[in-house]
C-alpha positions as a printed Julia matrix, in Angstrom:
540×3 Matrix{Float64}:
 109.21   87.66  138.11
 112.0    87.48  135.75
 114.04   90.74  134.73
 116.0    91.54  131.85
 118.1    94.66  130.09
 115.22   95.36  127.74
 112.69   93.65  125.92
 112.08   93.69  122.3
 108.49   92.77  121.15
 108.28   91.49  117.45
 110.7    89.39  116.0
 109.95   91.01  112.21
 112.37   92.79  110.16
 113.43   95.47  112.35
 112.85   93.48  115.53
 115.29   90.97  114.46
 117.6    93.64  113.53
 117.37   95.95  116.73
 117.55   92.14  119.02
 120.5    91.53  117.08
 122.43   95.0   117.61
 121.41   95.54  121.33
 123.04   91.89  122.23
 125.74   92.4   120.23
 126.26   95.99  122.16
 126.47   93.76  125.79
 122.61   93.97  126.67
 120.64   91.14  127.91
 117.96   91.28  125.62
 114.49   89.12  125.64
 113.09   89.07  122.37
 109.27   88.14  122.4
 107.35   86.8   119.08
 104.18   85.88  118.86
 104.62   83.41  116.06
 106.66   80.29  115.25
 110.28   80.14  114.37
 111.61   80.85  110.57
 113.09   77.64  109.95
 110.96   76.31  107.52
 111.59   74.98  104.2
 108.9    76.88  102.73
 110.14   80.37  104.01
 114.12   79.1   103.41
 113.34   78.09   99.47
 112.28   81.09   97.6
 109.73   79.77   95.31
 107.84   77.58   98.16
 106.76   80.58   99.97
 103.24   81.1    98.09
 102.52   77.99  100.55
 102.97   79.95  103.74
 101.41   83.19  102.71
  97.72   83.59  103.73
  98.43   80.07  105.73
  97.45   81.37  109.1
 100.17   79.42  110.96
 102.67   81.67  109.48
 100.46   84.94  108.36
  98.13   87.18  110.38
  95.98   87.56  107.3
  94.88   90.99  108.42
  91.09   91.19  107.16
  91.02   95.06  105.83
  87.54   97.13  105.7
  85.9    97.4   102.37
  87.85  100.27  100.1
  85.22  101.97   98.44
  88.0   102.99   95.91
  88.21   99.52   94.82
  84.44   99.1    94.48
  84.1    97.93   97.94
  86.45   95.08   98.07
  87.94   93.77  101.29
  91.75   92.67  100.82
  93.32   90.72  103.0
  96.9    91.8   104.28
  99.57   89.55  104.74
 102.4    90.02  107.38
 104.89   87.69  108.78
 103.71   85.51  111.69
 106.99   83.96  112.53
 110.64   85.17  113.41
 111.82   87.59  110.43
 108.5    88.89  110.2
 107.68   90.0   106.22
 111.41   89.06  105.49
 110.46   85.5   106.04
 107.44   85.24  103.6
 108.02   88.26  101.35
 108.71   88.82   97.53
 112.71   89.33   98.55
 113.31   92.33   95.95
 115.85   94.39   98.16
 115.63   98.07   97.26
 116.43  100.94   99.64
 114.61  104.02   97.96
 115.5   106.9    96.94
 117.75  109.75   98.47
 114.84  112.32   98.17
 112.58  110.14  100.25
 115.08  110.13  103.52
 115.85  113.82  103.04
 111.9   114.4   103.08
 111.87  112.24  106.31
 114.04  115.02  108.06
 112.21  117.73  106.39
 108.99  116.69  108.18
 110.76  116.52  111.6
 112.55  113.17  111.67
 115.92  114.76  112.24
 118.7   112.42  111.71
 116.91  110.16  109.35
 118.03  112.25  106.05
 119.85  109.9   103.27
 123.41  111.01  104.53
 122.59  110.09  107.77
 120.7   106.53  107.02
 123.42  105.36  104.23
 125.98  104.08  106.76
 123.41  101.65  108.27
 122.23  100.69  104.72
 126.2    99.97  104.37
 126.74   98.2   107.66
 123.56   95.97  107.05
 124.33   94.4   103.98
 126.67   91.78  102.58
 126.48   92.9    98.78
 127.2    90.2    95.93
 128.27   93.41   93.84
 130.77   94.43   96.46
 131.29   97.72   98.42
 131.96  101.27   97.61
 130.62  104.62   98.74
 126.94  103.6    98.75
 127.26   99.65   98.99
 128.67   97.4   101.91
 130.2    94.1   102.41
 130.27   91.99  105.31
 126.93   92.54  107.05
 123.97   90.18  108.17
 121.89   90.45  105.0
 123.04   88.91  101.92
 122.12   90.97   98.93
 122.67   89.01   95.98
 121.99   88.69   91.92
 118.8    86.68   90.9
 119.62   83.27   90.15
 116.44   82.75   87.87
 117.63   84.47   84.93
 115.72   84.58   81.65
 116.59   85.98   78.26
 113.55   87.74   77.97
 114.41   89.48   81.37
 117.6    91.07   79.57
 115.23   91.75   76.49
 113.11   93.84   78.62
 116.13   96.08   79.79
 117.24   96.6    76.64
 113.66   97.44   75.52
 113.16  100.01   78.71
 116.62  101.55   77.41
 115.5   102.01   73.96
 112.28  103.44   75.21
 114.27  106.54   76.94
 115.06  105.05   80.08
 118.31  105.3    81.6
 120.47  101.81   82.52
 121.44  102.23   86.26
 124.21  100.39   87.25
 122.98   99.84   90.52
 119.24  101.19   91.85
 120.29  100.45   95.55
 123.7   102.86   94.8
 124.46  106.15   93.5
 121.57  106.52   91.04
 117.92  105.19   92.16
 116.73  106.19   88.88
 116.59  104.23   85.46
 116.35  100.29   85.22
 118.13   97.52   86.56
 118.5    93.72   87.28
 116.7    93.32   90.6
 118.64   92.34   93.83
 117.55   89.88   96.06
 117.72   88.77  100.1
 119.17   85.95   99.35
 122.12   83.67  100.23
 123.66   81.3    97.43
 119.98   80.87   96.48
 117.98   80.96   99.88
 116.11   83.55  101.6
 118.1    85.58  104.12
 115.6    86.95  106.19
 116.27   89.35  109.21
 116.1    86.61  111.85
 118.77   84.49  109.85
 120.75   87.41  109.63
 120.91   89.05  112.64
 119.69   85.97  115.15
 120.35   82.8   113.36
 123.76   83.3   112.03
 124.65   86.12  114.29
 128.11   87.35  115.82
 129.16   88.35  119.48
 129.33   86.58  122.88
 125.87   87.63  123.97
 123.09   85.83  123.16
 119.71   87.09  123.22
 116.77   85.11  124.82
 113.88   84.38  122.41
 110.41   83.56  123.5
 108.19   82.36  120.58
 104.32   81.78  120.2
 104.65   84.59  123.19
 101.41   87.08  122.51
 101.78   90.51  124.02
  98.9    91.7   126.08
  99.93   95.11  127.3
 102.88   97.08  128.31
 103.52   97.52  131.95
 103.72  101.17  132.62
 104.65  102.56  136.06
 104.96  106.55  136.83
 105.0   107.32  132.99
 108.03  104.81  132.71
 107.76  101.17  130.3
 108.97   98.9   133.23
 107.88   95.34  131.36
 105.32   93.55  129.71
 102.21   91.05  130.4
 102.3    88.77  128.0
 100.6    85.16  127.34
 102.39   81.95  126.54
 101.18   78.01  126.65
  97.87   79.73  127.99
  99.63   81.24  130.9
 100.01   84.92  131.68
 102.9    85.73  132.52
 105.03   89.19  133.51
 108.82   90.18  132.59
 110.27   93.22  133.74
 112.93   95.16  131.93
 115.61   97.59  133.5
 116.12   99.65  130.73
 112.55   99.72  128.96
 110.54   97.93  125.85
 111.25   98.45  122.38
 107.86   97.82  120.36
 108.97   96.29  116.77
 105.41   94.61  116.03
 104.99   95.94  112.72
 102.74   98.96  110.92
  99.38   96.82  111.9
 100.41   95.4   115.2
 102.49   98.05  117.0
  99.7   100.66  117.12
  97.15   98.24  118.42
  99.32   96.92  121.3
 100.07  100.65  122.06
  96.65  101.23  122.24
  95.83   98.57  124.17
  98.45   99.69  126.38
  96.77  103.15  127.2
  98.78  104.67  124.5
  96.96  106.69  121.51
  93.98  108.93  120.75
  92.13  109.46  124.25
  88.52  109.16  123.08
  88.91  106.01  121.24
  90.64  104.65  124.35
  87.72  105.87  126.71
  85.27  103.86  124.4
  86.83  100.86  124.8
  87.25  101.36  128.68
  90.92  101.53  128.26
  92.49  103.88  130.6
  94.5   106.63  129.14
  98.37  106.58  129.89
  99.11  108.92  127.21
  97.22  110.87  124.65
  98.92  110.65  121.43
  96.13  111.21  118.33
  98.84  110.13  115.69
  98.65  106.43  116.93
  97.13  104.47  114.32
  96.85  107.2   112.13
  98.88  108.0   109.05
  98.54  104.66  107.28
 100.13  104.43  103.7
 100.82  101.55  101.55
 101.74  101.29   98.01
  99.08  100.15   95.4
  99.63   98.87   91.66
  98.36   97.11   88.94
  99.69   94.32   86.57
 100.22   94.44   82.69
 100.33   91.0    81.35
 101.31   89.29   78.01
 101.57   86.18   76.37
 104.85   85.55   74.59
 106.8    83.0    72.54
 110.2    82.95   74.76
 111.1    80.61   77.77
 109.7    81.8    81.15
 109.48   80.34   84.51
 105.79   79.49   83.43
 107.08   76.87   80.65
 109.69   75.77   83.47
 107.45   74.86   85.68
 105.53   72.04   83.59
 106.48   68.48   83.17
 110.06   67.34   83.1
 111.23   70.99   82.82
 109.63   71.21   86.43
 111.71   68.19   87.1
 114.65   69.72   85.75
 114.33   72.79   87.99
 114.12   70.68   91.44
 117.16   69.05   90.55
 119.05   71.92   89.32
 118.03   73.89   92.48
 119.35   70.96   95.16
 122.41   70.75   92.74
 123.35   74.49   92.29
 120.85   76.49   94.09
 119.8    78.01   90.79
 116.88   78.21   88.56
 113.37   78.56   89.16
 112.83   77.59   92.73
 115.4    80.67   93.61
 113.04   83.26   92.01
 111.87   86.42   93.71
 108.59   88.57   92.9
 110.63   90.58   90.63
 113.43   90.19   88.18
 113.81   93.7    86.6
 112.42   97.1    87.53
 112.74  100.79   86.58
 112.1   103.74   88.93
 110.34  106.53   86.79
 108.94  109.87   86.47
 105.61  110.34   84.45
 105.89  113.84   84.85
 108.93  115.91   84.49
 108.12  118.29   87.34
 108.21  115.65   90.04
 111.32  115.72   92.74
 111.78  112.12   92.52
 110.2   109.19   90.49
 106.67  108.31   91.17
 106.39  104.71   89.26
 108.28  101.7    89.99
 108.22   99.51   87.0
 108.75   95.77   87.98
 109.05   92.77   85.33
 108.68   88.86   86.11
 109.71   86.57   83.39
 106.05   84.64   84.86
 102.65   85.64   85.31
  99.53   84.63   87.44
  96.04   83.59   86.67
  93.11   82.97   88.94
  91.53   79.39   89.52
  88.07   78.99   90.01
  88.24   79.57   93.88
  89.99   83.08   93.27
  93.19   82.0    94.22
  96.5    82.52   92.25
  97.97   80.11   90.04
 100.63   80.14   87.44
  99.79   80.43   83.81
 100.27   77.38   81.8
 101.65   79.14   78.65
 104.78   81.41   78.91
 103.88   84.98   79.93
 105.28   87.71   81.51
 103.85   90.36   84.22
 104.89   94.2    84.66
 103.76   95.53   88.05
 102.8    99.3    87.66
 103.54  100.67   91.23
 102.35  104.03   92.48
 105.33  105.05   94.97
 103.27  108.06   97.0
  99.64  107.51   96.73
  97.74  110.16   98.34
  95.54  108.42  100.85
  95.93  108.39  104.75
  94.49  105.47  106.25
  93.82  104.29  110.25
  94.75  101.43  112.44
  91.95  101.43  115.45
  90.76   98.91  118.15
  87.86   96.54  117.61
  88.01   95.82  121.03
  89.56   95.77  124.32
  90.36   91.88  123.78
  94.07   92.24  123.19
  93.47   88.76  121.03
  91.65   90.64  118.75
  93.05   91.66  115.48
  93.29   95.63  114.5
  90.46   97.28  112.57
  92.04   98.6   109.38
  90.58  100.94  107.15
  92.3   102.52  104.03
  91.77  103.43  100.37
  94.11  102.4    97.95
  93.11  104.93   95.75
  93.46  108.16   97.22
  92.06  110.63   94.54
  91.91  110.52   90.49
  95.24  112.15   90.38
  96.26  108.5    91.85
  94.69  106.76   89.12
  95.98  109.04   86.33
  99.71  108.16   87.39
  99.23  104.56   87.21
  97.3   105.03   84.0
 100.62  106.78   82.77
 102.44  103.85   84.2
 100.66  101.34   82.45
 101.27  103.69   78.94
 105.38  103.64   80.08
 104.83   99.7    80.58
 102.98   99.44   77.03
 105.94  101.37   75.3
 108.53   99.25   77.0
 107.12   96.3    75.43
 106.45   97.47   72.02
 110.1    98.24   71.9
 113.06   96.12   70.45
 114.14   93.26   71.42
 111.34   92.46   73.64
 108.57   93.41   70.96
 109.18   90.69   69.06
 108.24   87.96   71.28
 104.96   89.61   72.26
 102.12   87.48   71.24
  99.03   89.54   73.02
  98.14   91.68   75.92
  96.15   89.61   78.57
  95.55   92.33   81.01
  94.34   95.17   80.62
  93.83   93.88   76.84
  94.86   95.99   73.76
  91.12   96.84   73.17
  91.44   99.33   76.01
  93.5   102.28   74.81
  91.18  105.27   75.92
  91.83  107.18   79.09
  88.56  106.78   80.72
  89.04  102.9    79.76
  92.29  102.25   81.39
  91.44  104.63   84.79
  88.01  102.07   84.78
  90.7    99.15   84.64
  92.91  100.97   87.37
  89.94  101.06   89.69
  88.93   97.56   88.84
  92.13   95.92   88.7
  94.38   97.71   91.32
  95.98   95.57   94.39
  97.65   96.8    97.39
 101.41   96.01   97.31
 101.68   95.3   100.95
 103.94   97.85  101.87
 102.33   99.59  105.17
 103.91  102.26  106.97
 103.6   105.21  108.84
 101.16  104.24  111.92
 103.55  105.55  114.66
 104.77  108.23  112.99
 108.58  109.92  113.63
 108.46  113.72  114.24
 109.24  116.4   116.43
 107.69  116.41  119.88
 105.43  119.76  119.05
 103.8   117.63  115.84
 100.41  116.54  117.32
 100.31  113.5   114.47
 104.12  112.38  115.86
 104.17  109.4   117.67
 107.9   109.08  118.23
 110.95  111.22  118.27
 113.88  111.11  116.15
 115.61  108.73  118.85
 112.33  106.44  118.44
 111.26  107.15  121.77
 107.47  107.21  122.47
 106.89  110.99  123.03
 105.48  110.87  126.61
 106.58  107.88  127.9
 109.78  106.74  129.06
 111.96  103.93  128.4
 109.43  103.0   125.29
 110.6   103.1   121.75
 109.06  101.96  118.46
 111.25  100.64  115.73
 109.54   99.23  112.83
 108.06  100.21  109.46
 105.45  102.25  111.53
 107.78  104.86  112.23
 108.18  105.65  108.4
 106.88  109.36  108.15
 106.36  108.48  104.28
 106.79  105.78  102.14
 110.22  105.34  100.43
 110.06  104.34   96.86
 110.12  100.33   96.22
 109.39   97.63   98.61
 110.0    98.55  102.15
 111.62   95.21  103.68
 115.29   97.02  103.58
 114.29  100.22  104.91
 112.45   98.36  108.0
 115.39   96.52  108.52
 117.87   99.56  108.39
 115.02  100.79  110.94
 115.93   97.97  113.61
 119.81   98.62  113.18
 120.03  102.42  112.99
 117.26  102.21  115.94
 119.52  100.08  117.96
 122.02  103.13  118.36
 119.5   105.46  119.42
 118.12  102.99  122.09
 121.93  102.75  123.4
 122.46  106.18  123.12
 119.15  106.78  125.48
 120.25  104.11  128.06
 123.65  105.76  128.36
 122.42  109.03  128.86
 119.94  107.97  131.62
 122.76  105.62  132.87
 124.81  108.67  133.04
 122.26  110.91  134.45
 121.87  108.2   137.61
 125.74  107.97  138.4
């Protein structure tokens, strides 16, 4: 039976960062990843990502239970099934969130995760094209760049947002996380910079981690209340691997709680119902599930957009442009500009993310997304602090069964009202000069929908998950019955076991969550190293 210093389960955004930092510190690290390598042209070239999203070879394609708040619709949530996880197939918008979000984590019991405490890790993880200052960093593993798919209509949208009363932020990842600015992207010279690329493929240091691909964890091995290794399946063979210091779970907000429960850590009654011996009764495992929710305003315009660049000779030119200069439509992220705003003056932080893209999609006859054939733009109105808390649970004790995901995207009427307020803000921007002169029509919701109740009905019908699931192994105080890990990310009640991924977030940060997940892996490595050092000191 083989042995390593420490095992990291899941090579996604946080797991790659955790693995890279632990190896950099000199530990023998074995990373097991259920998926494939991310060294794939459709992951590396930004605009080709749509070919691997909802492709079961690269995406877990989790089926969610019917959502009564969306008329019983049962969505499919993507999750990266390859090294880099979500960072290898997401929309590449790099945003950290608001200071208030992290201070709220600390208020909820995540001591040492307030904004001032996480800021040094955001700075050390990034290589920011805008340079370094008190808030931003350079020289780190994750390249953060300006978008290279630039259209004049994006500049006009930013100017119109200012005309509508939204202040210009010089850097939404910097001193002021409110206002309007261009989107920064997780790219290096026009190619995706996933966490796997930054922390593993282009890593520094002499100690190289062992990476086991297409290796499915079956359960964590726990002896006398301590995690000592794992049982996994690779190439159709069950294998064991022991770890001198323990195991870090970084399988993501949907898979980490499932694997904890399969290992006997979770709500005792639920485990017993599936015939699983209870190792540690933690009711919070799988609970506290949160996701951002939003809907689109779509307009037809008379100005060039990515839609027009995807057609005919213009499309061929974009391929050549990418090959020669790594610029143009093939570098596009899912958004080009964004604003963080408060729709109500008494809120402590922005409650809405208004994201603008110089392109828009339609649905084909089979319900699949396809680029519109005429010049169009889309504005996503995203609710940053939805009210509902869902749950991940087991379907069975079979370790190969996917999790059961029960969640309501729209938790209450106030969630709906806030999104309606956001639609009003989006429309106000689009009516302002200079972008307003280019608007030909509103395709969705449609100019005829003006009354509040009409817009509420549209929100109920057209809202979508933003695929930012978090919270299912919540970080908090040891006396919090809903907490799963403490402020060092150590599982409460089990020695030698940590969780480092989006599942530990007590609440959603504002904006896309990938940068925060990577930060958790990067910062979490220091917490793991400190715990290992403390244990070694006690043994001397």
